[in-house]
DNA sequence: ACGGTATATACCTTAATACGTATATAACAC
DNA sequence: GTGTTATATACGTATTAAGGTATATACCGT
């Protein structure tokens, strides 16, 4: 993949916020959506863009589509993702997102569901890569 | 300066080639132009774009405008420029550009001019920052 | 002043991007 | 099957970007 395409993916604030959230964990669309406080279509399109360029991978889990960073990023991609992590550390909006993620995760671990809704529905399922 | 603006500057191949050439040295427009083999207007506009976003600084030297990387880049910028240098090391086009630069520099050091033309015209001048 | 070289900008066209509204698809519960 | 939730896509619009042609500006040499 071309280096310029990596940078094209990185030159939008919403996409950077998404990548920040996905660092070290996977998330379904509606979690991302709720954390960022942006409309569903906006999140979905940015995720599609990232996926089309290989910056994220997906797997379906029942109703939900779970996004994650690729497990084998290219040298260029992993270098840039690391650099990004380094940069966002000092930028408030990303810290706020991470904090919201923590709160949300904790909340859902208490109310028990696998994913986003307030009602638990799906039994624990294995976290194998499907795609 | 916003992180996304840095990435916007980096998401064009010509701009990456320019930044690669400017790593550790300064160059006038026509040198850049000759090395990259691209039309003057294209180079000039990309340089203007980079300058408008603070990724390069300039100084005028007689007829020529000399471009360089900023001497005090922000944390984010220097992190990304370093990452870029790391990435381009393995991409052929950038190596070719650097090789051409070396050849061109050598050639002009022999034929003596300060800058681009084949005829020397300007006496040695100090390399102080003007801007 | 004039002519020449180096660089920048105006203007145009085309393509890509971002966002929104509305709708489609996928998986589930019943 | 129907209804519901989660996610994706189609389509329209406004903005931005990239490239080209032509022209302007800046500096130099005379």
PDB file of C-alpha atoms (C1' of nucleotides) in Angstrom:
ATOM      1  CA  UNK A   1       0.000   0.000   0.000  1.00  0.00           C
ATOM      2  CA  UNK A   2       1.203   3.453  -0.830  1.00  0.00           C
ATOM      3  CA  UNK A   3       2.478   5.750   1.837  1.00  0.00           C
ATOM      4  CA  UNK A   4       0.350   8.592   0.534  1.00  0.00           C
ATOM      5  CA  UNK A   5      -2.752   6.489   1.070  1.00  0.00           C
ATOM      6  CA  UNK A   6      -1.854   6.041   4.691  1.00  0.00           C
ATOM      7  CA  UNK A   7      -1.555   9.775   5.057  1.00  0.00           C
ATOM      8  CA  UNK A   8      -4.824  10.298   3.222  1.00  0.00           C
ATOM      9  CA  UNK A   9      -6.477   8.155   5.843  1.00  0.00           C
ATOM     10  CA  UNK A  10      -4.841  10.133   8.604  1.00  0.00           C
ATOM     11  CA  UNK A  11      -5.788  13.571   7.419  1.00  0.00           C
ATOM     12  CA  UNK A  12      -9.269  13.629   8.876  1.00  0.00           C
ATOM     13  CA  UNK A  13      -9.923  14.338  12.518  1.00  0.00           C
ATOM     14  CA  UNK A  14     -12.741  11.831  12.858  1.00  0.00           C
ATOM     15  CA  UNK A  15     -10.603   9.073  11.433  1.00  0.00           C
ATOM     16  CA  UNK A  16      -7.793   9.945  13.814  1.00  0.00           C
ATOM     17  CA  UNK A  17     -10.214   9.756  16.711  1.00  0.00           C
ATOM     18  CA  UNK A  18     -11.361   6.352  15.525  1.00  0.00           C
ATOM     19  CA  UNK A  19      -7.818   5.060  15.180  1.00  0.00           C
ATOM     20  CA  UNK A  20      -7.014   6.343  18.619  1.00  0.00           C
ATOM     21  CA  UNK A  21      -9.927   4.400  20.053  1.00  0.00           C
ATOM     22  CA  UNK A  22      -8.928   1.247  18.218  1.00  0.00           C
ATOM     23  CA  UNK A  23      -5.417   1.295  19.581  1.00  0.00           C
ATOM     24  CA  UNK A  24      -5.006  -1.915  21.515  1.00  0.00           C
ATOM     25  CA  UNK A  25      -8.641  -2.954  21.408  1.00  0.00           C
ATOM     26  CA  UNK A  26     -11.520  -3.659  19.086  1.00  0.00           C
ATOM     27  CA  UNK A  27     -14.836  -1.854  19.017  1.00  0.00           C
ATOM     28  CA  UNK A  28     -18.164  -2.160  17.272  1.00  0.00           C
ATOM     29  CA  UNK A  29     -19.534   0.689  15.235  1.00  0.00           C
ATOM     30  CA  UNK A  30     -22.100   1.810  17.740  1.00  0.00           C
ATOM     31  CA  UNK A  31     -19.555   2.051  20.515  1.00  0.00           C
ATOM     32  CA  UNK A  32     -17.383   4.231  18.373  1.00  0.00           C
ATOM     33  CA  UNK A  33     -20.394   6.231  17.401  1.00  0.00           C
ATOM     34  CA  UNK A  34     -21.472   6.788  20.980  1.00  0.00           C
ATOM     35  CA  UNK A  35     -18.017   7.717  22.181  1.00  0.00           C
ATOM     36  CA  UNK A  36     -17.398  10.199  19.417  1.00  0.00           C
ATOM     37  CA  UNK A  37     -20.911  11.592  19.510  1.00  0.00           C
ATOM     38  CA  UNK A  38     -21.120  11.696  15.746  1.00  0.00           C
ATOM     39  CA  UNK A  39     -23.937  10.490  13.459  1.00  0.00           C
ATOM     40  CA  UNK A  40     -23.962   6.841  12.471  1.00  0.00           C
ATOM     41  CA  UNK A  41     -23.538   7.500   8.776  1.00  0.00           C
ATOM     42  CA  UNK A  42     -20.508   9.644   9.345  1.00  0.00           C
ATOM     43  CA  UNK A  43     -18.786   7.020  11.455  1.00  0.00           C
ATOM     44  CA  UNK A  44     -19.758   4.254   9.076  1.00  0.00           C
ATOM     45  CA  UNK A  45     -18.367   6.048   6.081  1.00  0.00           C
ATOM     46  CA  UNK A  46     -15.098   6.864   7.752  1.00  0.00           C
ATOM     47  CA  UNK A  47     -14.784   3.254   8.843  1.00  0.00           C
ATOM     48  CA  UNK A  48     -15.465   2.132   5.292  1.00  0.00           C
ATOM     49  CA  UNK A  49     -12.774   4.484   4.076  1.00  0.00           C
ATOM     50  CA  UNK A  50     -10.282   3.162   6.591  1.00  0.00           C
ATOM     51  CA  UNK A  51     -11.148  -0.403   5.729  1.00  0.00           C
ATOM     52  CA  UNK A  52     -10.916   0.192   1.995  1.00  0.00           C
ATOM     53  CA  UNK A  53      -7.375   1.407   2.547  1.00  0.00           C
ATOM     54  CA  UNK A  54      -6.371  -1.392   4.879  1.00  0.00           C
ATOM     55  CA  UNK A  55      -6.062   0.642   8.036  1.00  0.00           C
ATOM     56  CA  UNK A  56      -8.657  -1.378   9.877  1.00  0.00           C
ATOM     57  CA  UNK A  57     -10.039  -4.895   9.660  1.00  0.00           C
ATOM     58  CA  UNK A  58     -13.479  -6.130  10.613  1.00  0.00           C
ATOM     59  CA  UNK A  59     -15.312  -9.139  11.850  1.00  0.00           C
ATOM     60  CA  UNK A  60     -18.992  -9.614  12.324  1.00  0.00           C
ATOM     61  CA  UNK A  61     -20.314 -10.592  15.708  1.00  0.00           C
ATOM     62  CA  UNK A  62     -24.038 -11.248  15.576  1.00  0.00           C
ATOM     63  CA  UNK A  63     -25.699  -7.948  14.898  1.00  0.00           C
ATOM     64  CA  UNK A  64     -22.505  -6.013  15.242  1.00  0.00           C
ATOM     65  CA  UNK A  65     -19.479  -5.349  13.146  1.00  0.00           C
ATOM     66  CA  UNK A  66     -16.351  -5.140  15.204  1.00  0.00           C
ATOM     67  CA  UNK A  67     -13.464  -3.036  13.965  1.00  0.00           C
ATOM     68  CA  UNK A  68      -9.828  -3.426  14.888  1.00  0.00           C
ATOM     69  CA  UNK A  69      -6.428  -2.367  13.665  1.00  0.00           C
ATOM     70  CA  UNK A  70      -4.904  -4.939  11.307  1.00  0.00           C
ATOM     71  CA  UNK A  71      -2.900  -7.633  13.068  1.00  0.00           C
ATOM     72  CA  UNK A  72      -0.135  -7.508  10.464  1.00  0.00           C
ATOM     73  CA  UNK A  73       0.257  -3.865   9.530  1.00  0.00           C
ATOM     74  CA  UNK A  74       2.893  -3.010   6.975  1.00  0.00           C
ATOM     75  CA  UNK A  75       6.104  -1.449   8.199  1.00  0.00           C
ATOM     76  CA  UNK A  76       4.959   1.964   7.055  1.00  0.00           C
ATOM     77  CA  UNK A  77       1.573   1.628   8.636  1.00  0.00           C
ATOM     78  CA  UNK A  78       2.813   0.453  11.990  1.00  0.00           C
ATOM     79  CA  UNK A  79       5.421   3.193  12.054  1.00  0.00           C
ATOM     80  CA  UNK A  80       2.782   5.782  11.388  1.00  0.00           C
ATOM     81  CA  UNK A  81       0.295   4.355  13.835  1.00  0.00           C
ATOM     82  CA  UNK A  82       2.971   4.409  16.504  1.00  0.00           C
ATOM     83  CA  UNK A  83       3.825   7.978  15.614  1.00  0.00           C
ATOM     84  CA  UNK A  84       0.166   8.864  15.749  1.00  0.00           C
ATOM     85  CA  UNK A  85      -0.213   7.364  19.206  1.00  0.00           C
ATOM     86  CA  UNK A  86       2.708   9.420  20.296  1.00  0.00           C
ATOM     87  CA  UNK A  87       1.236  12.620  18.906  1.00  0.00           C
ATOM     88  CA  UNK A  88      -2.305  12.248  20.166  1.00  0.00           C
ATOM     89  CA  UNK A  89      -1.114  11.715  23.710  1.00  0.00           C
ATOM     90  CA  UNK A  90      -0.914  15.464  24.166  1.00  0.00           C
ATOM     91  CA  UNK A  91      -4.058  16.479  22.316  1.00  0.00           C
ATOM     92  CA  UNK A  92      -7.081  16.906  24.574  1.00  0.00           C
ATOM     93  CA  UNK A  93      -9.806  15.613  22.310  1.00  0.00           C
ATOM     94  CA  UNK A  94      -8.174  12.215  22.051  1.00  0.00           C
ATOM     95  CA  UNK A  95      -7.698  11.971  25.778  1.00  0.00           C
ATOM     96  CA  UNK A  96     -11.346  12.810  26.269  1.00  0.00           C
ATOM     97  CA  UNK A  97     -12.345  10.105  23.826  1.00  0.00           C
ATOM     98  CA  UNK A  98     -10.221   7.565  25.621  1.00  0.00           C
ATOM     99  CA  UNK A  99     -11.725   8.553  28.934  1.00  0.00           C
ATOM    100  CA  UNK A 100     -15.221   8.185  27.563  1.00  0.00           C
ATOM    101  CA  UNK A 101     -14.308   4.811  26.200  1.00  0.00           C
ATOM    102  CA  UNK A 102     -13.136   3.700  29.618  1.00  0.00           C
ATOM    103  CA  UNK A 103     -16.318   4.880  31.267  1.00  0.00           C
ATOM    104  CA  UNK A 104     -18.485   3.266  28.631  1.00  0.00           C
ATOM    105  CA  UNK A 105     -16.649  -0.024  28.763  1.00  0.00           C
ATOM    106  CA  UNK A 106     -16.970  -0.157  32.518  1.00  0.00           C
ATOM    107  CA  UNK A 107     -20.639   0.661  32.317  1.00  0.00           C
ATOM    108  CA  UNK A 108     -21.290  -2.132  29.850  1.00  0.00           C
ATOM    109  CA  UNK A 109     -19.253  -4.643  31.756  1.00  0.00           C
ATOM    110  CA  UNK A 110     -21.567  -4.050  34.693  1.00  0.00           C
ATOM    111  CA  UNK A 111     -24.788  -4.161  32.722  1.00  0.00           C
ATOM    112  CA  UNK A 112     -23.320  -7.268  31.104  1.00  0.00           C
ATOM    113  CA  UNK A 113     -24.047  -7.255  27.352  1.00  0.00           C
ATOM    114  CA  UNK A 114     -21.532  -8.284  24.797  1.00  0.00           C
ATOM    115  CA  UNK A 115     -22.052  -5.220  22.833  1.00  0.00           C
ATOM    116  CA  UNK A 116     -23.767  -1.940  22.598  1.00  0.00           C
ATOM    117  CA  UNK A 117     -27.349  -2.177  23.623  1.00  0.00           C
ATOM    118  CA  UNK A 118     -28.447  -1.950  27.210  1.00  0.00           C
ATOM    119  CA  UNK A 119     -29.958  -5.427  27.126  1.00  0.00           C
ATOM    120  CA  UNK A 120     -27.685  -8.396  26.994  1.00  0.00           C
ATOM    121  CA  UNK A 121     -28.613 -10.731  24.246  1.00  0.00           C
ATOM    122  CA  UNK A 122     -25.777 -12.787  22.911  1.00  0.00           C
ATOM    123  CA  UNK A 123     -23.901 -15.447  24.850  1.00  0.00           C
ATOM    124  CA  UNK A 124     -20.125 -15.113  25.148  1.00  0.00           C
ATOM    125  CA  UNK A 125     -18.589 -16.027  21.862  1.00  0.00           C
ATOM    126  CA  UNK A 126     -15.030 -16.747  20.934  1.00  0.00           C
ATOM    127  CA  UNK A 127     -12.932 -13.904  19.647  1.00  0.00           C
ATOM    128  CA  UNK A 128     -11.447 -15.617  16.633  1.00  0.00           C
ATOM    129  CA  UNK A 129     -10.644 -13.659  13.548  1.00  0.00           C
ATOM    130  CA  UNK A 130     -13.149 -14.456  10.883  1.00  0.00           C
ATOM    131  CA  UNK A 131     -11.927 -12.379   8.017  1.00  0.00           C
TER     132      UNK A 131
ATOM    133  CA  UNK B   1      -0.871  23.576  14.077  1.00  0.00           C
ATOM    134  CA  UNK B   2      -3.328  20.764  13.779  1.00  0.00           C
ATOM    135  CA  UNK B   3      -2.193  17.213  13.324  1.00  0.00           C
ATOM    136  CA  UNK B   4      -4.617  16.692  10.463  1.00  0.00           C
ATOM    137  CA  UNK B   5      -2.995  19.553   8.576  1.00  0.00           C
ATOM    138  CA  UNK B   6       0.350  17.858   8.838  1.00  0.00           C
ATOM    139  CA  UNK B   7      -1.160  14.726   7.367  1.00  0.00           C
ATOM    140  CA  UNK B   8      -2.866  16.739   4.648  1.00  0.00           C
ATOM    141  CA  UNK B   9       0.533  17.985   3.621  1.00  0.00           C
ATOM    142  CA  UNK B  10       1.924  14.475   3.615  1.00  0.00           C
ATOM    143  CA  UNK B  11      -0.756  12.864   1.512  1.00  0.00           C
ATOM    144  CA  UNK B  12       0.645  13.866  -1.854  1.00  0.00           C
ATOM    145  CA  UNK B  13       3.508  12.027  -3.474  1.00  0.00           C
ATOM    146  CA  UNK B  14       5.151  15.136  -4.897  1.00  0.00           C
ATOM    147  CA  UNK B  15       5.150  16.797  -1.499  1.00  0.00           C
ATOM    148  CA  UNK B  16       6.681  13.717   0.069  1.00  0.00           C
ATOM    149  CA  UNK B  17       9.405  13.741  -2.552  1.00  0.00           C
ATOM    150  CA  UNK B  18      10.075  17.393  -1.803  1.00  0.00           C
ATOM    151  CA  UNK B  19      10.250  16.799   1.930  1.00  0.00           C
ATOM    152  CA  UNK B  20      12.593  13.905   1.366  1.00  0.00           C
ATOM    153  CA  UNK B  21      14.935  16.145  -0.608  1.00  0.00           C
ATOM    154  CA  UNK B  22      14.811  18.855   2.033  1.00  0.00           C
ATOM    155  CA  UNK B  23      15.829  16.501   4.795  1.00  0.00           C
ATOM    156  CA  UNK B  24      19.074  17.852   6.196  1.00  0.00           C
ATOM    157  CA  UNK B  25      19.621  20.452   3.516  1.00  0.00           C
ATOM    158  CA  UNK B  26      18.089  23.403   1.773  1.00  0.00           C
ATOM    159  CA  UNK B  27      17.302  23.681  -1.908  1.00  0.00           C
ATOM    160  CA  UNK B  28      16.073  26.305  -4.326  1.00  0.00           C
ATOM    161  CA  UNK B  29      12.977  25.745  -6.379  1.00  0.00           C
ATOM    162  CA  UNK B  30      14.722  25.027  -9.631  1.00  0.00           C
ATOM    163  CA  UNK B  31      16.900  22.376  -8.065  1.00  0.00           C
ATOM    164  CA  UNK B  32      13.860  20.639  -6.696  1.00  0.00           C
ATOM    165  CA  UNK B  33      12.195  21.027 -10.029  1.00  0.00           C
ATOM    166  CA  UNK B  34      15.084  19.547 -11.936  1.00  0.00           C
ATOM    167  CA  UNK B  35      15.519  16.619  -9.583  1.00  0.00           C
ATOM    168  CA  UNK B  36      11.877  15.689  -9.580  1.00  0.00           C
ATOM    169  CA  UNK B  37      11.420  16.321 -13.289  1.00  0.00           C
ATOM    170  CA  UNK B  38       8.110  18.034 -12.728  1.00  0.00           C
ATOM    171  CA  UNK B  39       6.837  21.313 -14.200  1.00  0.00           C
ATOM    172  CA  UNK B  40       7.765  24.515 -12.411  1.00  0.00           C
ATOM    173  CA  UNK B  41       4.209  25.447 -11.594  1.00  0.00           C
ATOM    174  CA  UNK B  42       3.507  22.116 -10.006  1.00  0.00           C
ATOM    175  CA  UNK B  43       6.544  22.313  -7.762  1.00  0.00           C
ATOM    176  CA  UNK B  44       5.869  25.913  -6.910  1.00  0.00           C
ATOM    177  CA  UNK B  45       2.321  25.234  -5.883  1.00  0.00           C
ATOM    178  CA  UNK B  46       3.223  22.283  -3.722  1.00  0.00           C
ATOM    179  CA  UNK B  47       5.925  24.357  -2.077  1.00  0.00           C
ATOM    180  CA  UNK B  48       3.408  27.111  -1.438  1.00  0.00           C
ATOM    181  CA  UNK B  49       1.074  24.570   0.095  1.00  0.00           C
ATOM    182  CA  UNK B  50       3.785  23.234   2.361  1.00  0.00           C
ATOM    183  CA  UNK B  51       4.820  26.719   3.361  1.00  0.00           C
ATOM    184  CA  UNK B  52       1.256  27.818   4.042  1.00  0.00           C
ATOM    185  CA  UNK B  53       0.986  24.947   6.492  1.00  0.00           C
ATOM    186  CA  UNK B  54       4.336  25.534   8.140  1.00  0.00           C
ATOM    187  CA  UNK B  55       6.096  22.446   6.867  1.00  0.00           C
ATOM    188  CA  UNK B  56       8.804  24.407   5.132  1.00  0.00           C
ATOM    189  CA  UNK B  57      10.393  27.824   5.513  1.00  0.00           C
ATOM    190  CA  UNK B  58      11.986  29.995   2.875  1.00  0.00           C
ATOM    191  CA  UNK B  59      14.614  32.595   2.341  1.00  0.00           C
ATOM    192  CA  UNK B  60      15.429  34.513  -0.739  1.00  0.00           C
ATOM    193  CA  UNK B  61      18.921  34.366  -2.149  1.00  0.00           C
ATOM    194  CA  UNK B  62      19.301  36.722  -5.095  1.00  0.00           C
ATOM    195  CA  UNK B  63      17.126  35.362  -7.855  1.00  0.00           C
ATOM    196  CA  UNK B  64      16.363  32.193  -5.994  1.00  0.00           C
ATOM    197  CA  UNK B  65      14.087  31.175  -3.219  1.00  0.00           C
ATOM    198  CA  UNK B  66      15.636  28.582  -0.996  1.00  0.00           C
ATOM    199  CA  UNK B  67      13.394  26.155   0.849  1.00  0.00           C
ATOM    200  CA  UNK B  68      14.220  24.286   4.011  1.00  0.00           C
ATOM    201  CA  UNK B  69      12.493  22.388   6.759  1.00  0.00           C
ATOM    202  CA  UNK B  70      11.616  24.629   9.687  1.00  0.00           C
ATOM    203  CA  UNK B  71      14.367  24.912  12.295  1.00  0.00           C
ATOM    204  CA  UNK B  72      11.891  24.638  15.169  1.00  0.00           C
ATOM    205  CA  UNK B  73       9.299  22.118  14.100  1.00  0.00           C
ATOM    206  CA  UNK B  74       6.528  21.317  16.530  1.00  0.00           C
ATOM    207  CA  UNK B  75       6.706  18.042  18.396  1.00  0.00           C
ATOM    208  CA  UNK B  76       4.099  16.550  16.106  1.00  0.00           C
ATOM    209  CA  UNK B  77       5.797  17.747  12.989  1.00  0.00           C
ATOM    210  CA  UNK B  78       9.237  16.529  13.911  1.00  0.00           C
ATOM    211  CA  UNK B  79       7.844  13.172  14.960  1.00  0.00           C
ATOM    212  CA  UNK B  80       6.118  12.796  11.630  1.00  0.00           C
ATOM    213  CA  UNK B  81       9.071  13.999   9.604  1.00  0.00           C
ATOM    214  CA  UNK B  82      11.241  11.477  11.376  1.00  0.00           C
ATOM    215  CA  UNK B  83       8.693   8.766  10.711  1.00  0.00           C
ATOM    216  CA  UNK B  84       8.552   9.814   7.094  1.00  0.00           C
ATOM    217  CA  UNK B  85      12.309   9.597   6.738  1.00  0.00           C
ATOM    218  CA  UNK B  86      12.140   6.145   8.160  1.00  0.00           C
ATOM    219  CA  UNK B  87       9.434   5.067   5.731  1.00  0.00           C
ATOM    220  CA  UNK B  88      10.864   6.510   2.550  1.00  0.00           C
ATOM    221  CA  UNK B  89      14.163   4.759   3.102  1.00  0.00           C
ATOM    222  CA  UNK B  90      12.722   1.629   1.519  1.00  0.00           C
ATOM    223  CA  UNK B  91      10.755   3.208  -1.295  1.00  0.00           C
ATOM    224  CA  UNK B  92      12.645   3.344  -4.589  1.00  0.00           C
ATOM    225  CA  UNK B  93      11.427   6.650  -5.928  1.00  0.00           C
ATOM    226  CA  UNK B  94      12.789   8.529  -2.943  1.00  0.00           C
ATOM    227  CA  UNK B  95      16.131   6.833  -3.186  1.00  0.00           C
ATOM    228  CA  UNK B  96      16.313   7.753  -6.834  1.00  0.00           C
ATOM    229  CA  UNK B  97      15.538  11.359  -6.013  1.00  0.00           C
ATOM    230  CA  UNK B  98      18.245  11.438  -3.388  1.00  0.00           C
ATOM    231  CA  UNK B  99      20.717   9.942  -5.824  1.00  0.00           C
ATOM    232  CA  UNK B 100      19.845  12.527  -8.431  1.00  0.00           C
ATOM    233  CA  UNK B 101      20.274  15.232  -5.873  1.00  0.00           C
ATOM    234  CA  UNK B 102      23.742  13.983  -5.047  1.00  0.00           C
ATOM    235  CA  UNK B 103      24.739  13.896  -8.680  1.00  0.00           C
ATOM    236  CA  UNK B 104      23.312  17.344  -9.322  1.00  0.00           C
ATOM    237  CA  UNK B 105      24.958  18.868  -6.277  1.00  0.00           C
ATOM    238  CA  UNK B 106      28.300  17.445  -7.288  1.00  0.00           C
ATOM    239  CA  UNK B 107      27.898  18.719 -10.792  1.00  0.00           C
ATOM    240  CA  UNK B 108      27.171  22.222  -9.632  1.00  0.00           C
ATOM    241  CA  UNK B 109      29.956  22.260  -7.131  1.00  0.00           C
ATOM    242  CA  UNK B 110      32.307  21.631 -10.000  1.00  0.00           C
ATOM    243  CA  UNK B 111      30.818  24.164 -12.367  1.00  0.00           C
ATOM    244  CA  UNK B 112      30.811  26.520  -9.386  1.00  0.00           C
ATOM    245  CA  UNK B 113      27.554  28.491  -9.270  1.00  0.00           C
ATOM    246  CA  UNK B 114      25.718  29.177  -6.086  1.00  0.00           C
ATOM    247  CA  UNK B 115      22.531  28.016  -7.541  1.00  0.00           C
ATOM    248  CA  UNK B 116      20.821  26.497 -10.457  1.00  0.00           C
ATOM    249  CA  UNK B 117      22.011  27.928 -13.693  1.00  0.00           C
ATOM    250  CA  UNK B 118      25.054  26.663 -15.469  1.00  0.00           C
ATOM    251  CA  UNK B 119      26.790  30.029 -15.231  1.00  0.00           C
ATOM    252  CA  UNK B 120      28.039  31.225 -11.922  1.00  0.00           C
ATOM    253  CA  UNK B 121      26.794  34.646 -11.132  1.00  0.00           C
ATOM    254  CA  UNK B 122      26.550  35.359  -7.449  1.00  0.00           C
ATOM    255  CA  UNK B 123      29.506  35.555  -5.077  1.00  0.00           C
ATOM    256  CA  UNK B 124      29.427  33.290  -2.037  1.00  0.00           C
ATOM    257  CA  UNK B 125      26.950  34.675   0.368  1.00  0.00           C
ATOM    258  CA  UNK B 126      26.338  33.876   3.999  1.00  0.00           C
ATOM    259  CA  UNK B 127      23.738  31.332   4.820  1.00  0.00           C
ATOM    260  CA  UNK B 128      21.955  33.217   7.555  1.00  0.00           C
ATOM    261  CA  UNK B 129      18.261  32.767   8.068  1.00  0.00           C
ATOM    262  CA  UNK B 130      16.475  35.818   6.822  1.00  0.00           C
ATOM    263  CA  UNK B 131      12.911  35.003   7.670  1.00  0.00           C
TER     264      UNK B 131
ATOM    265  C1'  DA C   1      15.238  52.192 -18.133  1.00  0.00           C
ATOM    266  C1'  DC C   2      15.211  47.031 -20.584  1.00  0.00           C
ATOM    267  C1'  DG C   3      15.725  42.040 -21.087  1.00  0.00           C
ATOM    268  C1'  DG C   4      16.425  37.680 -18.836  1.00  0.00           C
ATOM    269  C1'  DT C   5      15.967  34.248 -15.242  1.00  0.00           C
ATOM    270  C1'  DA C   6      13.521  32.457 -11.142  1.00  0.00           C
ATOM    271  C1'  DT C   7       9.424  32.025  -8.763  1.00  0.00           C
ATOM    272  C1'  DA C   8       4.561  32.862  -7.708  1.00  0.00           C
ATOM    273  C1'  DT C   9      -0.215  33.489  -8.702  1.00  0.00           C
ATOM    274  C1'  DA C  10      -4.894  33.725 -11.376  1.00  0.00           C
ATOM    275  C1'  DC C  11      -7.964  31.252 -13.599  1.00  0.00           C
ATOM    276  C1'  DC C  12      -9.978  27.066 -15.370  1.00  0.00           C
ATOM    277  C1'  DT C  13     -11.218  22.080 -15.395  1.00  0.00           C
ATOM    278  C1'  DT C  14     -11.523  17.736 -13.334  1.00  0.00           C
ATOM    279  C1'  DA C  15     -11.546  14.709  -9.606  1.00  0.00           C
ATOM    280  C1'  DA C  16     -11.799  13.629  -4.776  1.00  0.00           C
ATOM    281  C1'  DT C  17     -13.668  14.421  -0.235  1.00  0.00           C
ATOM    282  C1'  DA C  18     -17.045  15.360   3.502  1.00  0.00           C
ATOM    283  C1'  DC C  19     -21.411  15.598   5.082  1.00  0.00           C
ATOM    284  C1'  DG C  20     -26.427  14.973   5.090  1.00  0.00           C
ATOM    285  C1'  DT C  21     -31.017  12.511   3.986  1.00  0.00           C
ATOM    286  C1'  DA C  22     -32.987   8.595   2.696  1.00  0.00           C
ATOM    287  C1'  DT C  23     -32.826   3.815   1.902  1.00  0.00           C
ATOM    288  C1'  DA C  24     -30.851  -0.799   1.744  1.00  0.00           C
ATOM    289  C1'  DT C  25     -28.798  -4.859   3.857  1.00  0.00           C
ATOM    290  C1'  DA C  26     -27.693  -8.139   7.590  1.00  0.00           C
ATOM    291  C1'  DA C  27     -28.630 -10.532  11.698  1.00  0.00           C
ATOM    292  C1'  DC C  28     -31.521 -11.365  15.333  1.00  0.00           C
ATOM    293  C1'  DA C  29     -36.188 -12.189  18.169  1.00  0.00           C
ATOM    294  C1'  DC C  30     -40.610 -13.644  17.722  1.00  0.00           C
TER     295       DC C  30
ATOM    296  C1'  DG D   1     -42.925 -14.644   7.689  1.00  0.00           C
ATOM    297  C1'  DT D   2     -42.869  -9.570  10.747  1.00  0.00           C
ATOM    298  C1'  DG D   3     -40.520  -6.224  13.481  1.00  0.00           C
ATOM    299  C1'  DT D   4     -36.251  -4.430  15.458  1.00  0.00           C
ATOM    300  C1'  DT D   5     -31.470  -3.241  15.852  1.00  0.00           C
ATOM    301  C1'  DA D   6     -26.962  -2.540  13.674  1.00  0.00           C
ATOM    302  C1'  DT D   7     -24.510  -1.250   9.806  1.00  0.00           C
ATOM    303  C1'  DA D   8     -23.768   0.031   4.971  1.00  0.00           C
ATOM    304  C1'  DT D   9     -24.748   2.317   0.709  1.00  0.00           C
ATOM    305  C1'  DA D  10     -26.983   5.620  -2.897  1.00  0.00           C
ATOM    306  C1'  DC D  11     -27.548  10.005  -4.101  1.00  0.00           C
ATOM    307  C1'  DG D  12     -27.191  15.064  -3.880  1.00  0.00           C
ATOM    308  C1'  DT D  13     -24.350  19.073  -2.626  1.00  0.00           C
ATOM    309  C1'  DA D  14     -20.642  21.895  -1.175  1.00  0.00           C
ATOM    310  C1'  DT D  15     -15.774  22.151  -0.485  1.00  0.00           C
ATOM    311  C1'  DT D  16     -11.162  21.109  -1.473  1.00  0.00           C
ATOM    312  C1'  DA D  17      -7.447  19.643  -4.091  1.00  0.00           C
ATOM    313  C1'  DA D  18      -4.481  18.753  -8.322  1.00  0.00           C
ATOM    314  C1'  DG D  19      -3.012  19.821 -12.603  1.00  0.00           C
ATOM    315  C1'  DG D  20      -2.559  22.849 -16.695  1.00  0.00           C
ATOM    316  C1'  DT D  21      -2.058  27.474 -19.363  1.00  0.00           C
ATOM    317  C1'  DA D  22      -1.178  31.982 -19.080  1.00  0.00           C
ATOM    318  C1'  DT D  23       0.482  35.840 -16.656  1.00  0.00           C
ATOM    319  C1'  DA D  24       2.488  38.380 -12.851  1.00  0.00           C
ATOM    320  C1'  DT D  25       6.204  39.462  -9.683  1.00  0.00           C
ATOM    321  C1'  DA D  26      11.035  39.704  -7.935  1.00  0.00           C
ATOM    322  C1'  DC D  27      15.682  40.145  -8.664  1.00  0.00           C
ATOM    323  C1'  DC D  28      19.636  40.596 -11.456  1.00  0.00           C
ATOM    324  C1'  DG D  29      22.754  42.400 -15.308  1.00  0.00           C
ATOM    325  C1'  DT D  30      23.407  45.859 -18.528  1.00  0.00           C
TER     326       DT D  30
END
